[in-house]
């Protein structure tokens, strides 16, 4: 909604400027049309250096599973480069997003180079667009989580605006405008193949998957109806909405239903069982901008597909028993099972069922130009553990952004944030945009 209002305001301003030109006919005024021509090639990006210092939580579950040697602290240095661009030619455009990063810490060296996006779009008519290639999807209205993002990559709630790698897809978009309560309707259909060489991390291979999203703007409310079907993952249905109750107050929500969701769980004897169940997940949130430029984002997230507190306790107990087995008999059978279960779901970000997210930032407090402090918290409502991250961002140098963030993790034994790798983390990020 805010983007449409800005666009409408820009059109109104342009109209006023054009109609006002005759009033200045007697003045010397000229301009070159080529100054306003649309450029075929647009590109940009950033380069970044980041330093992280972590105090290791000795004896925590994920320290035992992920650190092969004893460390009290861990320092990590990361350099990254991101380049994005677009080339327009006639009725088509080619879009790309490239990412490269290298990382060094106390454990070792790691690097990656990947194509996050590279797709061709063709728009033969104003109402139809087709595209093919690797594309990132951001379906859903939530800021930290998207339960209806059936073909999205999973966001990091601590950095939800960072770019994510896409999937290779074929997409078709149809859009139509109306007069009346229903103002716009748009249908997006996506074909997502999965094989050993294409989108192999999406789910079961040798399948063709279909996702569809019907967007409508009805009574000034954005609404999406979303469907996913295919054999790589279970069938899913979703709906989301977003509405501005005032110019500075927006509410949003999402709901997803999966009738045959498969979930891998540990049993009391540490055997592994795959159960099929129907799950319902939803998110409710708001965004509010106060008169003194404080932006507040608050979201509640319930995930039926997550693990209960008892199921998480069972996993943490497996790690404890595995560590005992290792020290007493020099056998790693239970630890290897715990590492495997961590990869299959127990170790993913926010593996639980109920979370509260809050992010609060203030633009230029006390008239300090280019300075934005903020604080982010994620609270696990089931085990009462949480993360708290105050930060400061400064953009006073042209094309530069400096961010300093401290993250404090708190929780009892056998709680999500009490069993993380670190008890706190200090980050300094320097990013240069070009």
Short mmCIF file of C-alpha atoms in Angstrom, two decimals:
data_model
loop_
_atom_site.label_atom_id
_atom_site.label_comp_id
_atom_site.label_asym_id
_atom_site.label_seq_id
_atom_site.Cartn_x
_atom_site.Cartn_y
_atom_site.Cartn_z
CA UNK A 1 0.00 0.00 0.00
CA UNK A 2 2.69 2.62 0.79
CA UNK A 3 4.39 1.89 -2.55
CA UNK A 4 1.16 2.50 -4.50
CA UNK A 5 0.59 5.79 -2.71
CA UNK A 6 4.11 6.97 -3.45
CA UNK A 7 3.63 6.00 -7.10
CA UNK A 8 0.27 7.80 -7.25
CA UNK A 9 1.81 10.88 -5.63
CA UNK A 10 4.64 10.84 -8.15
CA UNK A 11 2.17 10.69 -11.05
CA UNK A 12 0.20 13.59 -9.60
CA UNK A 13 3.36 15.64 -9.23
CA UNK A 14 4.41 14.89 -12.81
CA UNK A 15 0.96 15.93 -14.09
CA UNK A 16 1.14 19.22 -12.20
CA UNK A 17 4.59 19.92 -13.59
CA UNK A 18 3.46 19.29 -17.18
CA UNK A 19 0.30 21.42 -16.87
CA UNK A 20 2.32 24.21 -15.29
CA UNK A 21 4.79 24.50 -18.17
CA UNK A 22 2.76 27.13 -20.09
CA UNK A 23 2.98 29.42 -17.07
CA UNK A 24 6.73 29.59 -17.59
CA UNK A 25 6.63 30.00 -21.39
CA UNK A 26 8.20 33.44 -21.27
CA UNK A 27 11.19 32.22 -19.29
CA UNK A 28 14.19 30.61 -20.99
CA UNK A 29 13.64 26.92 -20.46
CA UNK A 30 14.95 23.91 -22.33
CA UNK A 31 15.69 20.29 -21.77
CA UNK A 32 17.08 17.39 -23.74
CA UNK A 33 14.77 14.45 -24.28
CA UNK A 34 17.66 12.01 -24.22
CA UNK A 35 18.23 12.94 -20.58
CA UNK A 36 14.94 11.20 -19.77
CA UNK A 37 15.38 8.15 -21.97
CA UNK A 38 15.19 4.85 -20.16
CA UNK A 39 18.56 3.16 -19.93
CA UNK A 40 18.73 -0.39 -21.28
CA UNK A 41 21.32 -1.52 -18.76
CA UNK A 42 21.05 -0.96 -15.02
CA UNK A 43 23.33 -2.56 -12.48
CA UNK A 44 24.69 -2.08 -8.99
CA UNK A 45 25.45 -3.92 -5.81
CA UNK A 46 27.67 -3.77 -2.78
CA UNK A 47 30.86 -5.08 -1.28
CA UNK A 48 30.99 -5.86 2.41
CA UNK A 49 33.37 -6.66 5.23
CA UNK A 50 32.04 -8.16 8.46
CA UNK A 51 33.64 -9.10 11.75
CA UNK A 52 31.86 -11.30 14.30
CA UNK A 53 33.00 -12.13 17.82
CA UNK A 54 31.13 -14.88 19.70
CA UNK A 55 31.39 -16.07 23.28
CA UNK A 56 30.92 -19.83 23.05
CA UNK A 57 28.32 -21.38 25.34
CA UNK A 58 30.37 -24.24 26.74
CA UNK A 59 28.45 -27.49 27.03
CA UNK A 60 25.39 -26.36 25.07
CA UNK A 61 23.85 -28.85 22.64
CA UNK A 62 24.88 -27.08 19.45
CA UNK A 63 28.38 -26.40 20.76
CA UNK A 64 28.82 -30.14 21.30
CA UNK A 65 27.43 -30.95 17.85
CA UNK A 66 29.12 -28.24 15.78
CA UNK A 67 32.53 -27.57 17.35
CA UNK A 68 35.17 -30.25 16.93
CA UNK A 69 37.58 -28.51 19.31
CA UNK A 70 37.19 -26.65 22.57
CA UNK A 71 36.91 -22.89 22.14
CA UNK A 72 35.88 -20.16 24.56
CA UNK A 73 35.49 -17.53 21.84
CA UNK A 74 35.20 -17.55 18.08
CA UNK A 75 36.14 -14.72 15.72
CA UNK A 76 34.92 -14.75 12.16
CA UNK A 77 35.84 -12.48 9.24
CA UNK A 78 33.69 -12.41 6.12
CA UNK A 79 34.09 -10.57 2.85
CA UNK A 80 31.29 -10.62 0.30
CA UNK A 81 30.32 -9.12 -3.04
CA UNK A 82 26.82 -8.84 -4.50
CA UNK A 83 26.04 -7.63 -8.02
CA UNK A 84 22.55 -7.20 -9.40
CA UNK A 85 21.34 -5.83 -12.68
CA UNK A 86 18.77 -5.70 -15.44
CA UNK A 87 19.01 -5.36 -19.20
CA UNK A 88 15.92 -4.28 -21.16
CA UNK A 89 15.48 -4.87 -24.87
CA UNK A 90 12.17 -4.26 -26.62
CA UNK A 91 9.55 -6.41 -24.86
CA UNK A 92 12.03 -8.49 -22.86
CA UNK A 93 14.39 -8.06 -19.93
CA UNK A 94 17.15 -10.13 -18.37
CA UNK A 95 17.66 -9.90 -14.61
CA UNK A 96 20.51 -11.20 -12.50
CA UNK A 97 21.79 -11.32 -8.93
CA UNK A 98 25.26 -12.73 -8.23
CA UNK A 99 26.78 -13.42 -4.82
CA UNK A 100 30.31 -14.34 -3.71
CA UNK A 101 31.65 -14.61 -0.16
CA UNK A 102 34.72 -15.83 1.69
CA UNK A 103 34.91 -16.56 5.41
CA UNK A 104 37.74 -17.21 7.86
CA UNK A 105 37.35 -18.12 11.53
CA UNK A 106 39.07 -20.12 14.26
CA UNK A 107 37.89 -23.35 12.68
CA UNK A 108 38.91 -22.80 9.07
CA UNK A 109 38.23 -21.23 5.70
CA UNK A 110 35.04 -21.34 3.62
CA UNK A 111 33.99 -19.63 0.40
CA UNK A 112 31.14 -19.64 -2.08
CA UNK A 113 30.19 -18.21 -5.44
CA UNK A 114 26.63 -18.55 -6.66
CA UNK A 115 24.03 -17.22 -9.04
CA UNK A 116 21.11 -16.18 -6.87
CA UNK A 117 18.97 -15.03 -9.79
CA UNK A 118 19.25 -15.15 -13.59
CA UNK A 119 15.99 -15.08 -15.50
CA UNK A 120 14.51 -13.77 -18.74
CA UNK A 121 11.15 -11.96 -18.73
CA UNK A 122 9.00 -11.26 -21.77
CA UNK A 123 6.01 -8.89 -21.72
CA UNK A 124 4.18 -9.09 -25.08
CA UNK A 125 1.10 -7.27 -23.71
CA UNK A 126 0.52 -4.99 -20.69
CA UNK A 127 -1.54 -7.74 -19.05
CA UNK A 128 0.78 -10.73 -19.57
CA UNK A 129 4.37 -11.47 -18.50
CA UNK A 130 6.26 -14.72 -18.88
CA UNK A 131 9.64 -15.58 -17.38
CA UNK A 132 12.10 -18.43 -17.27
CA UNK A 133 15.25 -18.99 -15.23
CA UNK A 134 16.43 -18.81 -11.63
CA UNK A 135 14.25 -16.50 -9.58
CA UNK A 136 13.80 -15.73 -5.89
CA UNK A 137 10.25 -15.63 -4.50
CA UNK A 138 9.02 -13.59 -1.54
CA UNK A 139 5.40 -14.65 -1.23
CA UNK A 140 3.66 -13.62 1.95
CA UNK A 141 3.16 -10.43 3.93
CA UNK A 142 5.14 -11.29 7.06
CA UNK A 143 8.39 -9.48 7.85
CA UNK A 144 10.24 -12.15 9.85
CA UNK A 145 8.44 -15.31 8.69
CA UNK A 146 6.23 -16.38 5.78
CA UNK A 147 4.14 -19.49 6.47
CA UNK A 148 2.57 -19.13 2.97
CA UNK A 149 5.96 -18.83 1.26
CA UNK A 150 5.67 -22.33 -0.17
CA UNK A 151 8.39 -21.76 -2.78
CA UNK A 152 10.39 -19.18 -0.83
CA UNK A 153 13.79 -19.75 0.69
CA UNK A 154 13.65 -19.48 4.47
CA UNK A 155 14.46 -15.99 5.77
CA UNK A 156 16.78 -15.20 8.63
CA UNK A 157 14.53 -13.22 11.03
CA UNK A 158 17.61 -11.34 12.25
CA UNK A 159 18.31 -10.19 8.67
CA UNK A 160 14.98 -10.62 6.84
CA UNK A 161 15.74 -8.13 4.06
CA UNK A 162 18.89 -9.87 2.80
CA UNK A 163 18.83 -11.41 -0.69
CA UNK A 164 18.03 -15.12 -0.96
CA UNK A 165 18.91 -17.68 -3.61
CA UNK A 166 16.13 -18.53 -6.02
CA UNK A 167 14.89 -21.64 -7.80
CA UNK A 168 14.83 -22.44 -11.52
CA UNK A 169 11.23 -21.94 -12.61
CA UNK A 170 8.93 -21.10 -15.48
CA UNK A 171 6.41 -18.39 -14.59
CA UNK A 172 3.37 -16.75 -16.17
CA UNK A 173 1.62 -13.60 -14.86
CA UNK A 174 -1.78 -12.25 -15.85
CA UNK A 175 -3.04 -8.93 -14.48
CA UNK A 176 -6.27 -6.99 -14.95
CA UNK A 177 -7.67 -3.75 -13.54
CA UNK A 178 -11.30 -3.13 -12.62
CA UNK A 179 -13.51 -0.29 -11.47
CA UNK A 180 -15.36 -0.76 -8.21
CA UNK A 181 -14.58 -2.53 -4.97
CA UNK A 182 -12.31 -5.00 -6.78
CA UNK A 183 -9.56 -2.83 -8.23
CA UNK A 184 -6.88 -5.27 -9.40
CA UNK A 185 -6.61 -9.02 -9.93
CA UNK A 186 -3.38 -10.81 -10.85
CA UNK A 187 -2.70 -14.52 -11.31
CA UNK A 188 0.85 -15.90 -11.05
CA UNK A 189 1.52 -19.53 -11.92
CA UNK A 190 4.92 -21.14 -11.40
CA UNK A 191 6.27 -24.48 -12.62
CA UNK A 192 9.17 -25.69 -10.48
CA UNK A 193 10.95 -28.88 -11.64
CA UNK A 194 13.07 -30.95 -9.25
CA UNK A 195 15.71 -33.40 -10.44
CA UNK A 196 19.19 -34.47 -9.41
CA UNK A 197 20.65 -31.44 -11.20
CA UNK A 198 17.83 -28.87 -10.93
CA UNK A 199 16.41 -27.53 -7.64
CA UNK A 200 17.61 -30.70 -5.91
CA UNK A 201 17.37 -29.10 -2.44
CA UNK A 202 13.67 -28.26 -2.81
CA UNK A 203 12.41 -31.77 -2.05
CA UNK A 204 11.99 -35.20 -3.58
CA UNK A 205 13.53 -35.42 -7.04
CA UNK A 206 12.07 -36.33 -10.44
CA UNK A 207 8.94 -34.23 -9.97
CA UNK A 208 7.24 -31.24 -11.56
CA UNK A 209 5.66 -28.90 -8.98
CA UNK A 210 3.09 -26.18 -9.54
CA UNK A 211 2.48 -23.10 -7.38
CA UNK A 212 -0.14 -20.44 -8.00
CA UNK A 213 -0.94 -17.10 -6.39
CA UNK A 214 -4.09 -15.07 -7.02
CA UNK A 215 -3.64 -11.47 -5.87
CA UNK A 216 -6.55 -9.09 -5.51
CA UNK A 217 -6.80 -5.51 -4.32
CA UNK A 218 -10.26 -5.40 -2.77
CA UNK A 219 -11.57 -2.45 -0.74
CA UNK A 220 -7.99 -1.18 -0.40
CA UNK A 221 -6.86 -4.50 1.09
CA UNK A 222 -4.12 -6.61 -0.48
CA UNK A 223 -5.12 -10.29 -0.47
CA UNK A 224 -3.33 -13.37 -1.85
CA UNK A 225 -4.75 -16.87 -2.32
CA UNK A 226 -1.89 -19.35 -2.69
CA UNK A 227 -1.75 -23.01 -3.73
CA UNK A 228 1.16 -25.43 -4.03
CA UNK A 229 0.84 -28.94 -5.44
CA UNK A 230 3.45 -31.49 -6.39
CA UNK A 231 5.25 -34.57 -5.15
CA UNK A 232 8.46 -32.91 -3.98
CA UNK A 233 6.60 -31.56 -0.95
CA UNK A 234 3.12 -32.07 0.46
CA UNK A 235 0.19 -30.07 -0.92
CA UNK A 236 -0.33 -26.66 0.69
CA UNK A 237 -3.01 -23.94 0.77
CA UNK A 238 -2.51 -20.37 1.94
CA UNK A 239 -4.03 -16.93 2.27
CA UNK A 240 -2.53 -13.62 3.34
CA UNK A 241 -3.61 -10.00 3.65
CA UNK A 242 -2.25 -6.53 4.28
CA UNK A 243 -4.17 -3.34 4.97
CA UNK A 244 -3.31 0.21 5.94
CA UNK A 245 -5.66 1.32 8.73
CA UNK A 246 -3.96 4.73 8.55
CA UNK A 247 -1.04 6.19 6.63
CA UNK A 248 1.28 5.19 9.47
CA UNK A 249 -0.41 1.98 10.65
CA UNK A 250 -0.49 -1.31 8.74
CA UNK A 251 -1.70 -4.76 9.77
CA UNK A 252 -0.95 -8.04 8.00
CA UNK A 253 -1.46 -11.75 8.39
CA UNK A 254 -0.90 -15.15 6.82
CA UNK A 255 -2.43 -18.60 7.24
CA UNK A 256 -1.27 -21.90 5.74
CA UNK A 257 -2.80 -25.36 5.79
CA UNK A 258 -0.95 -28.58 4.91
CA UNK A 259 -3.23 -31.65 5.06
CA UNK A 260 -0.46 -34.26 4.68
CA UNK A 261 2.69 -32.83 6.16
CA UNK A 262 5.51 -35.29 6.88
CA UNK A 263 7.49 -34.70 10.05
CA UNK A 264 10.55 -36.56 11.32
CA UNK A 265 10.58 -36.99 15.11
CA UNK A 266 12.61 -38.70 17.81
CA UNK A 267 10.91 -41.23 20.06
CA UNK A 268 11.65 -41.89 23.73
CA UNK A 269 14.02 -44.74 22.81
CA UNK A 270 15.75 -42.44 20.26
CA UNK A 271 14.31 -44.30 17.31
CA UNK A 272 13.23 -42.11 14.40
CA UNK A 273 9.66 -41.96 13.17
CA UNK A 274 8.13 -40.13 10.24
CA UNK A 275 4.55 -39.10 10.93
CA UNK A 276 2.01 -37.62 8.52
CA UNK A 277 -0.34 -35.06 9.97
CA UNK A 278 -2.40 -32.03 9.01
CA UNK A 279 -0.88 -28.77 10.20
CA UNK A 280 -2.14 -25.20 10.37
CA UNK A 281 0.29 -22.30 10.72
CA UNK A 282 -0.39 -18.59 10.85
CA UNK A 283 1.15 -15.18 11.46
CA UNK A 284 -0.36 -11.89 12.64
CA UNK A 285 1.58 -8.65 12.61
CA UNK A 286 1.57 -4.88 12.51
CA UNK A 287 3.83 -2.05 11.44
CA UNK A 288 3.48 1.39 13.05
CA UNK A 289 5.33 4.64 12.45
CA UNK A 290 5.07 7.11 15.34
CA UNK A 291 5.24 10.89 15.15
CA UNK A 292 8.87 10.86 16.33
CA UNK A 293 9.92 8.43 13.56
CA UNK A 294 9.95 5.22 15.58
CA UNK A 295 9.07 2.26 13.37
CA UNK A 296 7.63 -0.71 15.25
CA UNK A 297 7.17 -4.15 13.70
CA UNK A 298 5.54 -6.81 15.89
CA UNK A 299 4.58 -10.32 14.76
CA UNK A 300 3.17 -13.46 16.38
CA UNK A 301 3.96 -16.72 14.62
CA UNK A 302 2.40 -20.12 15.29
CA UNK A 303 3.87 -23.09 13.43
CA UNK A 304 2.07 -26.42 13.75
CA UNK A 305 4.89 -28.06 11.81
CA UNK A 306 7.40 -27.12 14.52
CA UNK A 307 8.46 -29.25 17.46
CA UNK A 308 6.75 -29.16 20.82
CA UNK A 309 8.74 -28.36 23.96
CA UNK A 310 8.72 -32.08 24.88
CA UNK A 311 10.04 -33.06 21.44
CA UNK A 312 12.86 -30.52 21.73
CA UNK A 313 13.70 -31.81 25.23
CA UNK A 314 14.06 -35.30 23.78
CA UNK A 315 16.57 -34.02 21.21
CA UNK A 316 18.62 -32.14 23.82
CA UNK A 317 18.66 -35.25 26.03
CA UNK A 318 19.99 -37.25 23.08
CA UNK A 319 22.93 -34.85 22.85
CA UNK A 320 23.62 -35.19 26.59
CA UNK A 321 23.51 -38.99 26.39
CA UNK A 322 25.66 -38.91 23.28
CA UNK A 323 28.31 -36.81 24.99
CA UNK A 324 28.30 -39.22 27.96
CA UNK A 325 28.67 -42.18 25.59
CA UNK A 326 31.60 -40.47 23.88
CA UNK A 327 33.48 -39.76 27.12
CA UNK A 328 32.80 -43.17 28.71
CA UNK A 329 33.19 -45.52 25.74
CA UNK A 330 34.66 -43.34 22.97
CA UNK A 331 31.62 -44.19 20.83
CA UNK A 332 29.83 -41.53 18.79
CA UNK A 333 26.70 -43.42 17.75
CA UNK A 334 24.27 -41.16 19.61
CA UNK A 335 26.12 -37.96 18.69
CA UNK A 336 26.02 -38.89 15.00
CA UNK A 337 22.28 -39.53 15.30
CA UNK A 338 21.85 -36.13 16.98
CA UNK A 339 23.79 -34.43 14.16
CA UNK A 340 21.60 -36.17 11.61
CA UNK A 341 18.41 -35.13 13.41
CA UNK A 342 19.73 -31.58 13.67
CA UNK A 343 20.01 -31.44 9.86
CA UNK A 344 16.54 -32.95 9.45
CA UNK A 345 14.76 -30.27 11.45
CA UNK A 346 15.80 -29.95 15.07
CA UNK A 347 18.67 -27.61 14.25
CA UNK A 348 16.86 -25.22 11.92
CA UNK A 349 16.23 -21.61 12.97
CA UNK A 350 13.13 -21.31 15.17
CA UNK A 351 12.28 -25.05 15.30
CA UNK A 352 9.55 -24.54 17.91
CA UNK A 353 5.86 -23.70 17.60
CA UNK A 354 5.13 -20.25 19.04
CA UNK A 355 7.20 -17.09 18.63
CA UNK A 356 6.91 -13.37 19.20
CA UNK A 357 9.01 -11.03 17.07
CA UNK A 358 9.64 -7.34 17.66
CA UNK A 359 11.78 -4.82 15.84
CA UNK A 360 11.94 -1.13 16.80
CA UNK A 361 14.03 1.50 15.03
CA UNK A 362 14.19 5.29 15.27
CA UNK A 363 15.39 7.51 12.44
CA UNK A 364 17.86 10.25 13.45
CA UNK A 365 17.02 10.59 17.17
CA UNK A 366 18.08 13.86 18.83
CA UNK A 367 18.64 15.24 15.29
CA UNK A 368 21.74 13.06 14.79
CA UNK A 369 21.80 12.90 11.00
CA UNK A 370 22.16 9.56 9.19
CA UNK A 371 21.98 7.65 12.48
CA UNK A 372 19.39 4.91 13.10
CA UNK A 373 19.46 2.89 16.33
CA UNK A 374 17.23 -0.12 16.80
CA UNK A 375 16.56 -3.28 18.73
CA UNK A 376 15.26 -6.69 17.62
CA UNK A 377 13.97 -9.51 19.79
CA UNK A 378 12.76 -13.04 19.09
CA UNK A 379 10.96 -14.73 21.97
CA UNK A 380 10.18 -18.45 22.11
CA UNK A 381 6.82 -18.48 23.90
CA UNK A 382 7.00 -22.21 24.69
CA UNK A 383 10.28 -22.35 26.64
CA UNK A 384 10.64 -18.61 27.48
CA UNK A 385 14.09 -18.31 25.89
CA UNK A 386 14.92 -15.32 23.70
CA UNK A 387 17.43 -13.32 21.71
CA UNK A 388 17.88 -9.55 22.12
CA UNK A 389 19.81 -7.54 19.52
CA UNK A 390 20.41 -3.79 19.92
CA UNK A 391 22.10 -2.17 16.91
CA UNK A 392 23.29 1.13 15.45
CA UNK A 393 23.39 2.01 11.74
CA UNK A 394 25.20 5.03 10.31
CA UNK A 395 24.96 6.16 6.65
CA UNK A 396 26.65 9.57 6.83
CA UNK A 397 29.29 8.74 4.23
CA UNK A 398 28.13 8.64 0.60
CA UNK A 399 27.37 5.06 -0.50
CA UNK A 400 28.60 3.62 2.82
CA UNK A 401 26.68 1.86 5.58
CA UNK A 402 28.12 0.96 8.98
CA UNK A 403 26.24 -1.35 11.33
CA UNK A 404 27.20 -2.37 14.86
CA UNK A 405 25.04 -5.05 16.50
CA UNK A 406 25.19 -7.00 19.73
CA UNK A 407 23.09 -10.14 20.21
CA UNK A 408 22.39 -11.54 23.65
CA UNK A 409 20.91 -15.04 23.98
CA UNK A 410 19.16 -16.13 27.16
CA UNK A 411 17.46 -19.35 28.16
CA UNK A 412 17.56 -22.23 30.61
CA UNK A 413 18.98 -25.68 29.87
CA UNK A 414 17.02 -27.57 27.22
CA UNK A 415 15.59 -24.33 25.82
CA UNK A 416 16.13 -23.11 22.27
CA UNK A 417 18.31 -20.08 22.98
CA UNK A 418 19.89 -21.69 26.03
CA UNK A 419 21.38 -24.43 23.84
CA UNK A 420 22.75 -22.27 21.00
CA UNK A 421 26.40 -22.26 19.98
CA UNK A 422 27.07 -18.83 21.50
CA UNK A 423 25.77 -16.95 24.51
CA UNK A 424 26.29 -13.60 22.79
CA UNK A 425 27.67 -12.16 19.56
CA UNK A 426 29.13 -8.80 18.53
CA UNK A 427 29.00 -7.86 14.83
CA UNK A 428 30.52 -4.99 12.88
CA UNK A 429 29.49 -4.69 9.24
CA UNK A 430 30.86 -2.19 6.73
CA UNK A 431 29.04 -2.14 3.38
CA UNK A 432 29.84 -0.04 0.29
CA UNK A 433 27.15 0.36 -2.40
CA UNK A 434 27.98 1.01 -6.04
#
